[in-house]
Coordinates of C-alpha atoms in Angstrom, one line a residue:
Y1 CA -4.3 30.3 -0.5
D2 CA -2.7 30.7 2.9
V3 CA -3.2 27.0 3.7
V4 CA -3.1 24.3 1.0
L5 CA -5.8 22.0 2.2
P6 CA -5.6 18.7 0.3
P7 CA -2.3 17.6 1.9
L8 CA -3.6 18.6 5.3
A9 CA -6.7 16.6 4.7
V10 CA -4.6 13.5 3.8
Q11 CA -2.6 13.9 7.0
A12 CA -5.9 14.2 8.9
G13 CA -7.0 10.8 7.6
M14 CA -9.8 12.1 5.4
G15 CA -8.7 10.5 2.2
E16 CA -5.9 10.5 -0.5
I17 CA -5.0 12.7 -3.4
G18 CA -6.1 11.3 -6.8
R19 CA -4.8 11.8 -10.3
N20 CA -7.1 14.8 -10.7
G21 CA -5.3 16.6 -7.8
F22 CA -8.3 16.6 -5.5
L23 CA -8.8 14.9 -2.2
I24 CA -10.7 11.6 -2.7
T25 CA -12.6 10.4 0.4
P26 CA -13.9 6.9 1.0
T27 CA -17.6 7.8 0.7
L28 CA -17.8 11.0 -1.3
G29 CA -14.9 10.6 -3.7
S30 CA -13.7 14.1 -4.9
R31 CA -17.1 15.6 -4.3
V32 CA -15.9 17.5 -1.2
R33 CA -15.2 21.1 -0.4
L34 CA -12.4 21.7 2.1
S35 CA -12.0 24.5 4.6
A36 CA -9.8 25.0 7.6
V37 CA -10.1 26.5 11.0
L38 CA -6.7 27.4 12.6
T39 CA -6.5 26.9 16.3
D40 CA -4.0 26.3 19.1
M41 CA -6.5 24.1 20.9
P42 CA -5.2 20.6 21.6
L43 CA -6.9 18.1 19.3
V44 CA -6.8 14.3 18.9
V45 CA -4.6 13.5 15.9
D46 CA -5.9 11.1 13.2
E47 CA -3.6 9.0 11.1
P48 CA -3.6 9.1 7.2
I49 CA -5.6 6.3 5.7
D50 CA -5.0 4.0 2.7
I51 CA -8.0 3.5 0.5
A52 CA -6.0 2.4 -2.6
V53 CA -6.6 5.6 -4.5
E54 CA -3.1 5.7 -5.9
E55 CA -3.3 2.1 -7.3
F56 CA -6.7 2.8 -8.7
C57 CA -5.8 6.1 -10.4
E58 CA -2.7 4.5 -12.0
N59 CA -5.1 2.2 -13.9
C60 CA -8.3 4.2 -14.3
M61 CA -7.4 7.4 -16.3
K62 CA -11.1 8.5 -16.6
C63 CA -10.4 12.0 -15.3
A64 CA -7.4 12.5 -17.6
D65 CA -9.2 11.0 -20.6
T66 CA -12.3 13.3 -20.2
C67 CA -10.5 16.5 -19.2
P68 CA -11.6 19.0 -21.9
S69 CA -8.4 21.1 -21.3
D70 CA -6.0 18.1 -21.1
S71 CA -4.8 19.5 -17.8
I72 CA -4.7 16.1 -16.0
P73 CA -1.6 14.0 -16.7
T74 CA -1.9 10.7 -18.5
T75 CA 1.7 9.8 -17.5
G76 CA 3.0 8.5 -14.2
K77 CA 3.8 10.6 -11.2
A78 CA 6.7 13.0 -11.3
E79 CA 8.6 15.0 -8.6
Y80 CA 7.6 18.6 -8.1
N81 CA 9.0 20.7 -5.3
G82 CA 10.3 17.5 -3.7
I83 CA 6.9 15.7 -3.8
L84 CA 6.1 12.8 -6.0
K85 CA 2.6 13.5 -7.5
W86 CA 0.5 13.8 -10.6
K87 CA 0.9 17.4 -11.6
V88 CA -2.3 19.0 -12.8
E89 CA -1.7 21.9 -15.1
A90 CA -3.5 24.7 -13.2
E91 CA -2.9 27.3 -15.9
T92 CA -4.7 25.3 -18.7
C93 CA -7.5 24.2 -16.2
S94 CA -8.1 27.9 -15.2
A95 CA -8.0 29.0 -18.8
Y96 CA -10.7 26.5 -19.6
W97 CA -12.8 27.7 -16.7
N98 CA -12.5 31.3 -18.0
K99 CA -13.4 30.2 -21.5
V100 CA -16.6 28.4 -20.4
G101 CA -17.5 31.0 -17.7
T102 CA -17.8 28.6 -14.8
D103 CA -15.9 25.8 -13.1
C104 CA -15.7 22.5 -14.9
A105 CA -15.6 19.7 -12.3
I106 CA -15.9 16.9 -15.0
C107 CA -12.9 15.2 -13.4
M108 CA -14.8 15.1 -10.1
A109 CA -18.0 13.8 -11.6
I110 CA -16.4 11.1 -13.8
C111 CA -14.3 9.7 -11.0
P112 CA -15.5 6.2 -10.0
Y113 CA -14.9 7.1 -6.3
S114 CA -17.5 9.8 -6.7
K115 CA -20.4 7.4 -7.4
P116 CA -23.1 7.2 -4.7
D117 CA -22.3 5.6 -1.4
T118 CA -24.5 2.5 -1.8
P119 CA -23.9 -0.9 -0.3
L120 CA -22.7 -2.2 -3.7
H121 CA -20.2 0.6 -4.0
G122 CA -19.1 0.1 -0.5
V123 CA -18.3 -3.6 -1.3
I124 CA -16.5 -2.4 -4.5
R125 CA -14.4 0.1 -2.5
W126 CA -13.5 -2.6 0.0
M127 CA -12.4 -4.9 -2.8
V128 CA -10.3 -2.1 -4.4
N129 CA -8.6 -1.6 -1.0
N130 CA -8.0 -5.3 -0.4
S131 CA -7.3 -6.9 -3.8
W132 CA -4.4 -6.4 -6.2
L133 CA -6.7 -7.2 -9.1
A134 CA -9.7 -4.9 -8.3
P135 CA -7.9 -1.6 -9.2
K136 CA -7.3 -3.0 -12.7
V137 CA -10.8 -4.5 -13.2
F138 CA -13.2 -1.9 -11.6
P139 CA -12.3 1.0 -14.0
I140 CA -13.4 -1.3 -16.8
M141 CA -16.6 -2.2 -15.0
D142 CA -17.3 1.5 -14.3
D143 CA -17.0 2.1 -18.1
L144 CA -19.5 -0.7 -18.8
L145 CA -22.0 0.4 -16.1
Y146 CA -21.7 4.2 -16.3
G147 CA -20.1 4.8 -19.7
K148 CA -16.7 5.9 -20.8
D149 CA -17.4 9.5 -21.5
W150 CA -18.9 12.3 -19.4
K151 CA -22.2 13.4 -20.7
V152 CA -23.4 16.9 -19.9
K153 CA -26.9 16.7 -18.5
P154 CA -29.4 19.0 -20.2
V155 CA -30.5 22.1 -18.2
P156 CA -33.9 21.4 -16.5
E157 CA -36.7 23.4 -18.1
W158 CA -37.4 25.1 -14.8
L159 CA -33.8 26.3 -14.6
D160 CA -33.5 27.5 -18.2
W161 CA -33.8 31.3 -17.8
K162 CA -33.2 32.2 -21.4

């Protein structure tokens, strides 16, 4: 890529980078597709936001635990190219994509931040951002409510072309 978009999106105040290496936004989690338009037009600058993704991801581990290629680290952040981050193994992730013939996105789907933007989830996100205990408790609650493992949904009959 000519422009690496997740760090720019963080600087633009859209969200934070999660353990899975994707931008996590307050309302859509990692279920976003980024693109960029380069311009020299003067624009109002937004500030980065803190939605407690880092604290949450330190405790959650759902994306790392369900990654079929073990590409998401289960350890803490490490320094890469002068940046402290969770380093996703792009090579093993891409190799898995090639093996299954499509992108995987299990890490996006299993992420608690990617749950629907309902009033209840809004309250939970607020609590995660404003309580030291919530980032430790809510991953457990997510396991209880939604399950610990990713379950592949069956292909709807109308879409099964075989």
